Amino acid sequence: MSKVQKTVLILAALVALVIGLTVYKVLMVDRGPNQAELLDAGIVLLPQPREVPDVTLVDQDGQPVAMDELDGRWRLLFFGYTFCPDICPATLAELRQLRGMLPEQARDALQPVLVSVDPNRDTPEQLKRYLGFFGPEFVGLTGELDAIQTLANSVGIPFIPADTSQENYTVDHSGNLVIIGPDGRQRGFIRAPLNNEKLAEQLPALIGSEG
C-alpha cells in the first residue's frame, strides 16, 4: 500500500469517527433528560402527559385562573396552606432556594404555585401577604373547596379537608409537587422531601428538553 493510500485511509477513518461522534451526540440530545438521573432527583415523569380539569380558581390578586388554560411556562404546584405549621413554610423556603440555584433561563421558565387546601382561611389577601415572604414570583390560588379537591384528585395529590369548626385546625396534605408543562398538562411529580442539589442539576435538562 502506497503512502498516499495510507493517508487516504487515515483521513477516511477520521471522517468516520467525527461523523459517528456527531450522530451519537444528536441521538443523546434527542433522548432528552436521563430518566435514571431524574428519578434519583425525585422527579417522576408520567408515561403520557395528563390533562388538568377545567376548574377556575382565584389568584392572590383576586383574578380568576382557569387551570386548563395554563400554558407558556413550567409550573410546580404545591398543595398546602398558609396556616400550616411545618411542611408548607419549609417547602416554600426550599422552592425559593431552588430557584436561586437554577440558571437564569430555567429560573425564568419555572413558576412555583401554592394551591390552598384551606380556602376557608386562605383568602387572596392572605395568600398575597404570606407569599410575599418567599418572593414575587410565587403565585397563590384559592377558591371553592370542591374545585380545589377536583384539581388535587385529578393530579394525584388528594388531601383531607379539615373540620373548620375546630379552633386552630390543621389540614392533612402531601408534600409532593406537581409538574405542569408549558402546554398546560401534567408531566409528573417531584417527591418530597426535596433534594435541591439534585433538582438544580436535573430541572434545567427537563425544562430545556422542550425549550
Backbone as a printed PyTorch tensor [residue, N CA C, xyz], in Angstrom:
tensor([[[  0.8530,  -1.1980,   0.0000],
         [  0.0000,   0.0000,   0.0000],
         [  0.8870,   1.2460,   0.0000]],

        [[  0.5620,   2.1640,  -0.8940],
         [  1.3880,   3.3520,  -1.0270],
         [  1.1310,   4.3290,   0.1230]],

        [[  2.0360,   5.2920,   0.2280],
         [  1.9050,   6.2940,   1.2710],
         [  0.6250,   7.1130,   1.0960]],

        [[  0.2910,   7.4020,  -0.1530],
         [ -0.9210,   8.1810,  -0.4460],
         [ -2.1640,   7.4070,  -0.0210]],

        [[ -2.1790,   6.0980,  -0.3250],
         [ -3.3270,   5.2720,   0.0520],
         [ -3.4960,   5.2100,   1.5750]],

        [[ -2.3700,   5.0710,   2.2840],
         [ -2.4320,   5.0440,   3.7400],
         [ -2.9960,   6.3620,   4.2820]],

        [[ -2.5500,   7.4670,   3.6980],
         [ -3.0310,   8.7740,   4.1320],
         [ -4.5320,   8.9100,   3.9070]],

        [[ -4.9770,   8.4250,   2.7400],
         [ -6.4060,   8.4850,   2.4170],
         [ -7.2170,   7.6510,   3.4060]],

        [[ -6.7230,   6.4600,   3.7510],
         [ -7.4200,   5.5980,   4.7000],
         [ -7.5010,   6.2340,   6.0860]],

        [[ -6.4020,   6.8590,   6.4980],
         [ -6.3810,   7.5100,   7.8070],
         [ -7.3840,   8.6590,   7.8360]],

        [[ -7.4120,   9.4610,   6.7560],
         [ -8.3590,  10.5690,   6.6820],
         [ -9.7980,  10.0660,   6.6790]],

        [[-10.0390,   8.9670,   5.9570],
         [-11.3860,   8.3980,   5.9060],
         [-11.8230,   7.9210,   7.2910]],

        [[-10.8720,   7.3100,   8.0220],
         [-11.1840,   6.8340,   9.3690],
         [-11.5040,   7.9970,  10.2910]],

        [[-10.7530,   9.0850,  10.1600],
         [-11.0020,  10.2630,  10.9960],
         [-12.3700,  10.8690,  10.6810]],

        [[-12.7010,  10.9380,   9.3880],
         [-14.0050,  11.4720,   8.9930],
         [-15.1280,  10.6050,   9.5640]],

        [[-14.9600,   9.2700,   9.4800],
         [-15.9730,   8.3610,  10.0130],
         [-16.1320,   8.5340,  11.5180]],

        [[-15.0120,   8.7630,  12.2200],
         [-15.0530,   8.9540,  13.6630],
         [-15.8240,  10.2340,  14.0160]],

        [[-15.5230,  11.2980,  13.2760],
         [-16.2130,  12.5700,  13.5210],
         [-17.7080,  12.4320,  13.2690]],

        [[-18.0560,  11.7620,  12.1540],
         [-19.4800,  11.5680,  11.8460],
         [-20.1510,  10.7340,  12.9250]],

        [[-19.4670,   9.6930,  13.3840],
         [-20.0220,   8.8280,  14.4190],
         [-20.2720,   9.5710,  15.7170]],

        [[-19.3050,  10.4050,  16.1170],
         [-19.4700,  11.1900,  17.3460],
         [-20.6050,  12.2020,  17.2120]],

        [[-20.7300,  12.7810,  16.0200],
         [-21.8160,  13.7450,  15.7850],
         [-23.1710,  13.0670,  15.8770]],

        [[-23.2980,  11.9080,  15.2350],
         [-24.5610,  11.1590,  15.2760],
         [-24.8950,  10.7600,  16.7090]],

        [[-23.8810,  10.3080,  17.4620],
         [-24.0940,   9.9090,  18.8570],
         [-24.5920,  11.0850,  19.6790]],

        [[-23.9740,  12.2590,  19.4550],
         [-24.3740,  13.4470,  20.2100],
         [-25.8150,  13.8270,  19.8970]],

        [[-26.1850,  13.7620,  18.6160],
         [-27.5530,  14.0970,  18.2210],
         [-28.5390,  13.1260,  18.8420]],

        [[-28.2020,  11.8360,  18.8310],
         [-29.0980,  10.8420,  19.4150],
         [-29.2550,  11.0470,  20.9070]],

        [[-28.1810,  11.3910,  21.5810],
         [-28.2560,  11.6090,  23.0220],
         [-29.1130,  12.8310,  23.3370]],

        [[-29.0090,  13.8760,  22.5170],
         [-29.8360,  15.0540,  22.7220],
         [-31.2950,  14.7140,  22.5020]],

        [[-31.5770,  13.9270,  21.4540],
         [-32.9490,  13.5600,  21.1470],
         [-33.5780,  12.7310,  22.2460]],

        [[-32.7470,  12.0100,  22.9780],
         [-33.2830,  11.1770,  24.0550],
         [-33.7860,  12.0100,  25.2220]],

        [[-33.3100,  13.2560,  25.3070],
         [-33.7660,  14.1300,  26.3770],
         [-33.0920,  13.7820,  27.6930]],

        [[-33.6910,  14.2200,  28.8040],
         [-33.1020,  14.0130,  30.1270],
         [-32.9450,  12.5260,  30.4550]],

        [[-31.9210,  12.2240,  31.2240],
         [-31.6780,  10.8500,  31.6520],
         [-32.7060,  10.4540,  32.7060]],

        [[-33.4900,   9.4160,  32.3950],
         [-34.5870,   9.0330,  33.2770],
         [-34.0970,   8.5740,  34.6560]],

        [[-33.0020,   7.8350,  34.6890],
         [-32.4770,   7.3490,  35.9630],
         [-32.0400,   8.5160,  36.8420]],

        [[-31.4060,   9.5200,  36.2280],
         [-30.9550,  10.6770,  36.9970],
         [-32.1390,  11.5170,  37.4690]],

        [[-33.1910,  11.6000,  36.6490],
         [-34.3940,  12.3090,  37.0780],
         [-35.0060,  11.6280,  38.2960]],

        [[-35.1220,  10.3140,  38.2390],
         [-35.6860,   9.5650,  39.3690],
         [-34.8490,   9.7380,  40.6260]],

        [[-33.5350,   9.7420,  40.4610],
         [-32.6430,   9.9100,  41.6040],
         [-32.8380,  11.2790,  42.2550]],

        [[-33.2470,  12.2630,  41.4490],
         [-33.5090,  13.6040,  41.9720],
         [-34.9170,  13.7360,  42.5380]],

        [[-35.7040,  12.6570,  42.4410],
         [-37.0720,  12.6960,  42.9500],
         [-38.1010,  13.0980,  41.9170]],

        [[-37.6920,  13.2110,  40.6450],
         [-38.5990,  13.6100,  39.5720],
         [-39.1880,  12.3650,  38.9160]],

        [[-40.5000,  12.2260,  38.9790],
         [-41.1970,  11.0770,  38.3960],
         [-42.0620,  11.5830,  37.2550]],

        [[-41.7210,  11.2170,  36.0250],
         [-42.4890,  11.6540,  34.8680],
         [-43.5760,  10.6360,  34.5320]],

        [[-44.7200,  11.1270,  34.1040],
         [-45.8100,  10.2470,  33.6780],
         [-45.4950,   9.6640,  32.2970]],

        [[-45.9750,   8.4560,  32.0130],
         [-45.7590,   7.8790,  30.6770],
         [-46.3420,   8.7600,  29.5660]],

        [[-47.4810,   9.3890,  29.8570],
         [-48.1190,  10.3110,  28.9250],
         [-48.5870,  11.5470,  29.6990]],

        [[-48.4510,  12.7440,  29.1290],
         [-48.9690,  13.9410,  29.8080],
         [-50.4620,  13.8000,  30.0900]],

        [[-50.8920,  14.3950,  31.1850],
         [-52.2770,  14.2640,  31.6350],
         [-52.9540,  15.6330,  31.6380]],

        [[-54.1610,  15.6840,  31.0770],
         [-54.9260,  16.9260,  31.0810],
         [-55.3310,  17.2830,  32.5160]],

        [[-55.3740,  18.5720,  32.8020],
         [-55.8690,  19.0230,  34.1030],
         [-57.3400,  19.4130,  33.9500]],

        [[-58.1290,  19.3230,  35.0170],
         [-59.5590,  19.6230,  34.9000],
         [-59.8140,  21.1020,  34.6460]],

        [[-60.9760,  21.3820,  34.0750],
         [-61.3030,  22.7630,  33.7070],
         [-61.9630,  23.5140,  34.8600]],

        [[-61.2610,  23.5200,  36.0090],
         [-61.7620,  24.2860,  37.1530],
         [-61.1360,  25.6790,  37.1250]],

        [[-61.8360,  26.6320,  37.7070],
         [-61.3340,  28.0060,  37.7820],
         [-61.1240,  28.3780,  39.2420]],

        [[-59.9260,  28.8470,  39.5570],
         [-59.5840,  29.2950,  40.9010],
         [-59.3030,  30.7930,  40.8570]],

        [[-58.8890,  31.3400,  41.9870],
         [-58.6190,  32.7750,  42.0920],
         [-57.2040,  32.9680,  42.6220]],

        [[-56.4400,  33.8740,  41.9990],
         [-55.0610,  34.0680,  42.4460],
         [-55.0030,  35.0940,  43.5790]],

        [[-53.7790,  35.3940,  44.0240],
         [-53.5950,  36.2720,  45.1840],
         [-53.9810,  37.7200,  44.8940]],

        [[-54.2170,  38.0320,  43.6290],
         [-54.6770,  39.3650,  43.2620],
         [-56.1790,  39.4020,  43.0200]],

        [[-56.8490,  38.2810,  43.3030],
         [-58.2840,  38.2210,  43.1130],
         [-58.7170,  37.9690,  41.6900]],

        [[-57.7680,  37.5840,  40.8260],
         [-58.0850,  37.3520,  39.4210],
         [-58.3870,  35.8780,  39.1670]],

        [[-59.4140,  35.5780,  38.3510],
         [-59.7360,  34.1810,  38.0470],
         [-58.6410,  33.5330,  37.2090]],

        [[-58.3520,  32.2630,  37.4990],
         [-57.3400,  31.4920,  36.7740],
         [-57.9730,  30.1680,  36.3490]],

        [[-58.1150,  29.9600,  35.0590],
         [-58.6550,  28.7000,  34.5350],
         [-57.5120,  27.6940,  34.4360]],

        [[-57.5820,  26.6250,  35.2080],
         [-56.4640,  25.6910,  35.2980],
         [-56.1800,  24.9860,  33.9780]],

        [[-57.2200,  24.7620,  33.1600],
         [-56.9930,  24.0690,  31.8970],
         [-56.4740,  25.0080,  30.8110]],

        [[-56.2340,  26.2620,  31.1680],
         [-55.7000,  27.2140,  30.1980],
         [-54.2840,  27.6660,  30.5470]],

        [[-53.6970,  27.0620,  31.5640],
         [-52.3220,  27.3990,  31.9250],
         [-51.3820,  26.9060,  30.8330]],

        [[-50.5710,  27.7870,  30.3100],
         [-49.5780,  27.3560,  29.3290],
         [-48.4570,  28.3930,  29.2730]],

        [[-47.4440,  28.0770,  28.5140],
         [-46.3470,  29.0070,  28.2990],
         [-45.1690,  28.8630,  29.2390]],

        [[-45.3830,  28.2990,  30.4390],
         [-44.2940,  28.1410,  31.4020],
         [-44.4220,  26.7860,  32.0850]],

        [[-43.3270,  26.3360,  32.6520],
         [-43.3710,  25.1770,  33.5420],
         [-43.8360,  25.6710,  34.9070]],

        [[-44.6430,  24.8850,  35.5890],
         [-45.1310,  25.2580,  36.9040],
         [-44.9990,  24.0880,  37.8700]],

        [[-44.6650,  24.4220,  39.1080],
         [-44.6250,  23.4400,  40.1800],
         [-45.7620,  23.7530,  41.1360]],

        [[-46.7760,  22.8900,  41.1670],
         [-47.9290,  23.0900,  42.0370],
         [-47.6960,  22.3950,  43.3710]],

        [[-47.8600,  23.1640,  44.4390],
         [-47.7540,  22.6180,  45.7850],
         [-49.0900,  22.8440,  46.4840]],

        [[-49.7210,  21.7730,  46.9310],
         [-50.9990,  21.8720,  47.6190],
         [-50.7390,  22.0170,  49.1220]],

        [[-50.9250,  23.2090,  49.6270],
         [-50.6630,  23.4860,  51.0350],
         [-51.5430,  24.6270,  51.5110]],

        [[-51.1440,  25.2630,  52.6230],
         [-51.9540,  26.3600,  53.1470],
         [-51.1170,  27.2600,  54.0350]],

        [[-51.5660,  28.4870,  54.1920],
         [-50.7310,  29.4910,  54.8460],
         [-50.6460,  29.3230,  56.3540]],

        [[-51.6070,  28.6210,  56.9670],
         [-51.5810,  28.4100,  58.4110],
         [-50.8820,  27.0940,  58.7870]],

        [[-50.2800,  26.4440,  57.8030],
         [-49.5680,  25.1770,  58.0310],
         [-48.3730,  25.4360,  58.9630]],

        [[-48.1930,  24.6000,  59.9830],
         [-47.1380,  24.8790,  60.9570],
         [-45.7450,  24.4170,  60.5460]],

        [[-45.6440,  23.5260,  59.5700],
         [-44.3200,  22.9660,  59.3030],
         [-44.0180,  22.6990,  57.8330]],

        [[-44.7420,  21.7560,  57.1970],
         [-44.4020,  21.3170,  55.8440],
         [-44.4190,  22.4750,  54.8470]],

        [[-45.4530,  23.2950,  54.9150],
         [-45.6300,  24.3430,  53.8970],
         [-44.5430,  25.4190,  53.9310]],

        [[-44.2870,  26.0390,  55.0750],
         [-43.2260,  27.0550,  55.0590],
         [-41.8610,  26.4710,  54.6960]],

        [[-41.6120,  25.2360,  55.1340],
         [-40.3260,  24.6050,  54.7970],
         [-40.2300,  24.3440,  53.3020]],

        [[-41.3060,  23.8340,  52.7040],
         [-41.2880,  23.5220,  51.2700],
         [-41.1670,  24.7890,  50.4380]],

        [[-41.9080,  25.8200,  50.7910],
         [-41.8360,  27.0710,  50.0340],
         [-40.4560,  27.7170,  50.1680]],

        [[-39.8510,  27.6020,  51.3400],
         [-38.4900,  28.1210,  51.5110],
         [-37.4990,  27.3350,  50.6490]],

        [[-37.7130,  26.0250,  50.5510],
         [-36.8470,  25.2000,  49.6980],
         [-37.0320,  25.5550,  48.2260]],

        [[-38.2580,  25.8520,  47.8330],
         [-38.5040,  26.2580,  46.4490],
         [-37.8410,  27.6010,  46.1480]],

        [[-37.8790,  28.5000,  47.1060],
         [-37.1870,  29.7810,  46.9250],
         [-35.6850,  29.5520,  46.7630]],

        [[-35.1310,  28.6700,  47.5990],
         [-33.7050,  28.3500,  47.4940],
         [-33.3940,  27.6870,  46.1610]],

        [[-34.2520,  26.7550,  45.7420],
         [-34.0370,  26.0470,  44.4820],
         [-34.0090,  27.0160,  43.3110]],

        [[-34.9140,  27.9530,  43.2770],
         [-34.9270,  28.9320,  42.1900],
         [-33.6010,  29.6890,  42.1200]],

        [[-33.0440,  30.0050,  43.2730],
         [-31.7780,  30.7150,  43.2930],
         [-30.6080,  29.8820,  42.8050]],

        [[-30.7770,  28.5690,  42.7910],
         [-29.7080,  27.6730,  42.3500],
         [-29.7820,  27.3720,  40.8550]],

        [[-30.8750,  27.7310,  40.2110],
         [-31.0630,  27.4220,  38.7990],
         [-30.4260,  28.4860,  37.9120]],

        [[-29.9710,  28.1040,  36.7130],
         [-29.5250,  29.1220,  35.7600],
         [-30.6910,  30.0180,  35.3610]],

        [[-30.3840,  31.2080,  34.8940],
         [-31.4220,  32.2180,  34.6530],
         [-32.5300,  31.7320,  33.7240]],

        [[-32.1620,  31.0500,  32.6340],
         [-33.1720,  30.6110,  31.6720],
         [-34.1650,  29.6400,  32.3060]],

        [[-33.6570,  28.6840,  33.0780],
         [-34.5340,  27.7150,  33.7430],
         [-35.3580,  28.4050,  34.8340]],

        [[-34.7430,  29.3310,  35.5490],
         [-35.4520,  30.0480,  36.6160],
         [-36.6190,  30.8550,  36.0550]],

        [[-36.3960,  31.5080,  34.9280],
         [-37.4540,  32.3170,  34.3230],
         [-38.5800,  31.4570,  33.7570]],

        [[-38.2560,  30.2160,  33.3930],
         [-39.2580,  29.3320,  32.7810],
         [-40.0930,  28.5820,  33.8090]],

        [[-39.7110,  28.6760,  35.0860],
         [-40.3370,  27.8600,  36.1250],
         [-41.0370,  28.7360,  37.1610]],

        [[-42.3140,  28.4510,  37.4190],
         [-43.0810,  29.2500,  38.3800],
         [-43.6600,  28.3710,  39.4800]],

        [[-43.3580,  28.6540,  40.7460],
         [-43.9500,  27.9070,  41.8560],
         [-45.3530,  28.4300,  42.1760]],

        [[-46.2860,  27.4960,  42.4110],
         [-47.6780,  27.8560,  42.6600],
         [-48.1640,  27.1370,  43.9120]],

        [[-48.6600,  27.9000,  44.8830],
         [-49.2780,  27.3300,  46.0720],
         [-50.7890,  27.2620,  45.8460]],

        [[-51.3390,  26.0410,  45.8240],
         [-52.7820,  25.8490,  45.7250],
         [-53.2940,  25.5640,  47.1310]],

        [[-54.1310,  26.4330,  47.6480],
         [-54.5620,  26.3030,  49.0370],
         [-55.5220,  25.1360,  49.2350]],

        [[-55.2360,  24.3430,  50.2670],
         [-56.1610,  23.2810,  50.6780],
         [-56.9980,  23.7570,  51.8730]],

        [[-56.9140,  25.0530,  52.1480],
         [-57.6440,  25.6620,  53.2670],
         [-58.2950,  26.9640,  52.7980]],

        [[-59.2150,  26.8660,  51.8210],
         [-59.8160,  28.0970,  51.2990],
         [-60.6640,  28.8340,  52.3210]],

        [[-61.0120,  28.1700,  53.4040],
         [-61.7770,  28.8190,  54.4580],
         [-61.0150,  30.0000,  55.0490]],

        [[-59.7030,  29.8570,  55.2000],
         [-58.8890,  30.9300,  55.7640],
         [-58.0040,  31.6080,  54.7200]],

        [[-57.6790,  30.8910,  53.6580],
         [-56.7550,  31.4420,  52.6570],
         [-57.4890,  32.2710,  51.6080]],

        [[-57.7890,  33.4960,  51.9750],
         [-58.3410,  34.4560,  51.0330],
         [-57.2220,  34.9290,  50.1040]],

        [[-57.5610,  35.5640,  48.9820],
         [-56.4980,  36.1280,  48.1440],
         [-55.5710,  37.0610,  48.9170]],

        [[-56.1460,  37.8730,  49.8000],
         [-55.3360,  38.8110,  50.5760],
         [-54.3590,  38.0740,  51.4950]],

        [[-54.8260,  36.9980,  52.1220],
         [-53.9680,  36.2160,  52.9980],
         [-52.8460,  35.5500,  52.2130]],

        [[-53.1790,  35.0120,  51.0530],
         [-52.1560,  34.3940,  50.2030],
         [-51.0960,  35.4140,  49.7890]],

        [[-51.5400,  36.5980,  49.4440],
         [-50.5970,  37.6260,  48.9920],
         [-49.6400,  38.0220,  50.1110]],

        [[-50.1690,  38.2100,  51.3170],
         [-49.2980,  38.5430,  52.4530],
         [-48.2890,  37.4330,  52.7080]],

        [[-48.7820,  36.2080,  52.7230],
         [-47.9410,  35.0600,  53.0630],
         [-46.8540,  34.8280,  52.0100]],

        [[-47.2360,  34.8340,  50.7500],
         [-46.2700,  34.5520,  49.6870],
         [-45.2580,  35.6720,  49.5100]],

        [[-45.5830,  36.8530,  50.0480],
         [-44.6210,  37.9470,  49.9900],
         [-43.3270,  37.6300,  50.7160]],

        [[-43.3680,  36.7050,  51.6560],
         [-42.1570,  36.3060,  52.3830],
         [-41.2320,  35.4480,  51.5190]],

        [[-41.7540,  34.8950,  50.4230],
         [-40.9680,  33.9540,  49.6280],
         [-40.5400,  34.5250,  48.2790]],

        [[-41.2070,  35.5490,  47.8020],
         [-40.7710,  36.1820,  46.5650],
         [-41.9180,  36.5040,  45.6310]],

        [[-41.7460,  37.5090,  44.7860],
         [-42.8170,  37.9530,  43.8920],
         [-43.1570,  36.9490,  42.7980]],

        [[-42.2710,  35.9920,  42.5700],
         [-42.5290,  35.0080,  41.5110],
         [-43.4790,  33.9000,  41.9680]],

        [[-43.7810,  33.8350,  43.2690],
         [-44.6850,  32.8110,  43.7830],
         [-46.1350,  33.2360,  43.5480]],

        [[-46.9370,  32.2840,  43.0710],
         [-48.3600,  32.5280,  42.8250],
         [-49.1670,  31.7000,  43.8180]],

        [[-50.2580,  32.2760,  44.3150],
         [-51.1610,  31.5500,  45.2030],
         [-52.5280,  31.4180,  44.5750]],

        [[-53.1700,  30.2710,  44.7570],
         [-54.5030,  30.0330,  44.2150],
         [-55.4290,  29.5440,  45.3190]],

        [[-56.6450,  30.0450,  45.3330],
         [-57.6620,  29.6050,  46.2690],
         [-58.9850,  29.5450,  45.5210]],

        [[-60.0550,  29.2130,  46.2160],
         [-61.3440,  29.1190,  45.5370],
         [-62.3000,  28.2190,  46.2850]],

        [[-63.2710,  27.6700,  45.5780],
         [-64.2300,  26.7540,  46.1820],
         [-63.5460,  25.4280,  46.5270]],

        [[-63.8770,  24.8870,  47.6950],
         [-63.2450,  23.6490,  48.1350],
         [-63.4610,  22.5200,  47.1340]],

        [[-64.6580,  22.4100,  46.5720],
         [-64.9390,  21.3390,  45.6160],
         [-64.0300,  21.4350,  44.3950]],

        [[-63.8080,  22.6470,  43.9160],
         [-62.9460,  22.8350,  42.7490],
         [-61.4990,  22.4580,  43.0710]],

        [[-61.0440,  22.8400,  44.2600],
         [-59.6720,  22.5180,  44.6740],
         [-59.5070,  21.0090,  44.8210]],

        [[-60.5090,  20.3440,  45.4040],
         [-60.4440,  18.8920,  45.5360],
         [-60.4540,  18.1980,  44.1830]],

        [[-61.2580,  18.7030,  43.2660],
         [-61.2920,  18.1370,  41.9100],
         [-59.9200,  18.2090,  41.2710]],

        [[-59.2740,  19.3550,  41.3940],
         [-57.9340,  19.5270,  40.8320],
         [-56.9330,  18.6060,  41.5130]],

        [[-56.9450,  18.5900,  42.8500],
         [-55.9840,  17.7840,  43.6100],
         [-56.1370,  16.2970,  43.2880]],

        [[-57.3650,  15.8070,  43.2440],
         [-57.5860,  14.3880,  42.9380],
         [-57.1620,  14.0620,  41.5150]],

        [[-57.3880,  14.9840,  40.5950],
         [-57.0600,  14.7460,  39.1950],
         [-55.5550,  14.6160,  38.9740]],

        [[-54.7780,  15.3960,  39.7130],
         [-53.3210,  15.3530,  39.5330],
         [-52.6410,  14.4040,  40.5180]],

        [[-53.4310,  13.6410,  41.2630],
         [-52.8620,  12.6190,  42.1360],
         [-52.3030,  13.1240,  43.4480]],

        [[-52.8230,  14.2650,  43.9380],
         [-52.3730,  14.8070,  45.2230],
         [-53.6030,  15.0500,  46.1060]],

        [[-54.3020,  14.0050,  46.5070],
         [-55.5060,  14.2070,  47.3250],
         [-55.1430,  14.7280,  48.7210]],

        [[-56.1100,  15.3830,  49.3550],
         [-55.9320,  15.8450,  50.7240],
         [-57.2320,  15.6300,  51.4840]],

        [[-57.1450,  15.7090,  52.8020],
         [-58.3190,  15.5030,  53.6560],
         [-58.8050,  16.8570,  54.1460]],

        [[-59.9830,  17.2920,  53.7100],
         [-60.4980,  18.5840,  54.1750],
         [-60.5990,  18.6230,  55.6990]],

        [[-60.3090,  19.7790,  56.2500],
         [-60.2840,  19.9240,  57.7120],
         [-61.6810,  20.1500,  58.2660]],

        [[-61.8050,  19.8900,  59.5390],
         [-63.0140,  20.2420,  60.2820],
         [-62.8590,  21.7010,  60.6900]],

        [[-63.4480,  22.5920,  59.9040],
         [-63.2300,  24.0210,  60.1310],
         [-63.9350,  24.5540,  61.3780]],

        [[-64.7470,  23.7050,  62.0200],
         [-65.3940,  24.1460,  63.2680],
         [-64.4340,  24.1070,  64.4490]],

        [[-63.3170,  23.3980,  64.2700],
         [-62.3260,  23.3030,  65.3400],
         [-61.3980,  24.5210,  65.3220]],

        [[-61.0010,  24.9820,  66.4750],
         [-60.0850,  26.1100,  66.5530],
         [-58.6740,  25.6680,  66.2010]],

        [[-57.9670,  26.4920,  65.4400],
         [-56.5760,  26.2050,  65.0510],
         [-56.4410,  24.8400,  64.3650]],

        [[-57.3840,  24.5250,  63.5070],
         [-57.3540,  23.2270,  62.8140],
         [-56.1860,  23.1600,  61.8280]],

        [[-55.7940,  21.9280,  61.5250],
         [-54.7720,  21.6880,  60.5120],
         [-55.3780,  20.8480,  59.3910]],

        [[-54.6690,  20.7860,  58.2610],
         [-55.1400,  20.0430,  57.0880],
         [-54.0940,  19.0000,  56.7220]],

        [[-54.5280,  17.7560,  56.5850],
         [-53.6210,  16.6890,  56.1450],
         [-53.4470,  16.7660,  54.6340]],

        [[-52.1850,  16.8910,  54.2130],
         [-51.9170,  17.0230,  52.7740],
         [-50.5270,  16.4840,  52.4620]],

        [[-50.2430,  16.3480,  51.1750],
         [-48.9690,  15.7940,  50.7130],
         [-47.9240,  16.8940,  50.5600]],

        [[-46.6580,  16.4950,  50.6270],
         [-45.5650,  17.4240,  50.3680],
         [-45.0340,  17.3270,  48.9540]],

        [[-45.6220,  16.4350,  48.1320],
         [-45.1630,  16.2860,  46.7490],
         [-45.5630,  17.4890,  45.9040]],

        [[-44.8000,  17.7310,  44.8430],
         [-45.0960,  18.8030,  43.8970],
         [-45.6080,  18.2060,  42.5950]],

        [[-46.4670,  18.9350,  41.9250],
         [-46.9870,  18.5270,  40.6200],
         [-46.2800,  19.3290,  39.5340]],

        [[-45.7730,  18.6380,  38.5240],
         [-45.0920,  19.3030,  37.4120],
         [-46.0950,  19.5340,  36.2840]],

        [[-46.3140,  20.7970,  35.9420],
         [-47.1710,  21.1660,  34.8180],
         [-46.2790,  21.7160,  33.7080]],

        [[-46.3950,  21.1480,  32.5130],
         [-45.5660,  21.5750,  31.3990],
         [-46.0630,  22.8460,  30.7460]],

        [[-45.2910,  23.3930,  29.8060],
         [-45.6860,  24.6360,  29.1290],
         [-46.9230,  24.4810,  28.2540]],

        [[-47.3510,  23.2390,  28.0090],
         [-48.5910,  23.0090,  27.2760],
         [-49.7990,  22.9440,  28.2050]],

        [[-49.5820,  23.1620,  29.5130],
         [-50.6740,  23.1640,  30.4700],
         [-51.0840,  21.7900,  30.9630]],

        [[-50.3590,  20.7480,  30.5830],
         [-50.7030,  19.3950,  31.0140],
         [-49.7340,  18.9090,  32.0870]],

        [[-50.2300,  18.0040,  32.9240],
         [-49.3820,  17.4660,  33.9850],
         [-48.3440,  16.5310,  33.3860]],

        [[-47.0890,  16.7420,  33.7670],
         [-45.9850,  15.9120,  33.2700],
         [-45.5120,  14.9080,  34.2940]],

        [[-45.7450,  15.1740,  35.5790],
         [-45.2750,  14.2460,  36.5870],
         [-45.2930,  14.8670,  37.9660]],

        [[-44.3900,  14.3700,  38.8210],
         [-44.3210,  14.7860,  40.2230],
         [-42.8680,  15.0160,  40.6180]],

        [[-42.7010,  15.7420,  41.7000],
         [-41.4240,  15.7670,  42.4180],
         [-41.7260,  15.2860,  43.8240]],

        [[-41.0690,  14.2090,  44.2130],
         [-41.3440,  13.6000,  45.5170],
         [-40.7310,  14.4140,  46.6520]],

        [[-41.4460,  14.4490,  47.7560],
         [-40.9170,  15.0400,  48.9900],
         [-40.1620,  13.9690,  49.7730]],

        [[-39.1430,  14.3690,  50.5500],
         [-38.6030,  15.7230,  50.7000],
         [-37.7630,  16.1330,  49.4950]],

        [[-37.6840,  17.4210,  49.2330],
         [-36.9610,  17.9180,  48.0640],
         [-35.4510,  17.8000,  48.2700]],

        [[-34.7850,  17.4070,  47.1970],
         [-33.3220,  17.3590,  47.1900],
         [-32.8450,  18.4520,  46.2340]],

        [[-32.6320,  19.6450,  46.7630],
         [-32.3500,  20.7920,  45.9070],
         [-31.0740,  20.6560,  45.0940]],

        [[-30.0670,  20.0100,  45.6550],
         [-28.8150,  19.8590,  44.9150],
         [-29.0480,  19.0770,  43.6250]],

        [[-29.7530,  17.9570,  43.7300],
         [-30.0020,  17.1340,  42.5430],
         [-31.0520,  17.7560,  41.6350]],

        [[-32.0570,  18.4030,  42.2320],
         [-33.0710,  19.0630,  41.4110],
         [-32.4570,  20.1960,  40.5880]],

        [[-31.5260,  20.9240,  41.1680],
         [-30.8800,  22.0180,  40.4430],
         [-30.0750,  21.5030,  39.2590]],

        [[-29.6300,  20.2620,  39.3330],
         [-28.8960,  19.6610,  38.2230],
         [-29.8360,  19.1530,  37.1370]],

        [[-30.9840,  18.6070,  37.5310],
         [-31.8560,  17.9180,  36.5820],
         [-32.9600,  18.7850,  35.9800]],

        [[-33.4730,  19.7530,  36.7120],
         [-34.5760,  20.5570,  36.1850],
         [-34.2070,  21.3350,  34.9170]],

        [[-33.0070,  21.9130,  34.8240],
         [-32.6760,  22.6080,  33.5630],
         [-32.7200,  21.6890,  32.3460]],

        [[-32.3060,  20.4210,  32.5250],
         [-32.3580,  19.4760,  31.4040],
         [-33.8030,  19.1640,  31.0240]],

        [[-34.6610,  19.0180,  32.0260],
         [-36.0680,  18.7360,  31.7670],
         [-36.7270,  19.9270,  31.0720]],

        [[-36.4830,  21.1190,  31.5980],
         [-37.0640,  22.3160,  31.0110],
         [-36.4960,  22.5670,  29.6170]],

        [[-35.2040,  22.3520,  29.4660],
         [-34.5580,  22.5860,  28.1730],
         [-34.9390,  21.5960,  27.0960]],

        [[-35.4750,  20.4340,  27.5000],
         [-35.8630,  19.4300,  26.5080],
         [-37.0850,  19.8790,  25.7120]],

        [[-37.7120,  20.9650,  26.1750],
         [-38.8850,  21.4870,  25.4720],
         [-38.8050,  22.9940,  25.4060]],

        [[-37.6410,  23.4620,  25.0260],
         [-37.4620,  24.8910,  25.0030],
         [-37.7970,  25.4580,  23.7220]]])
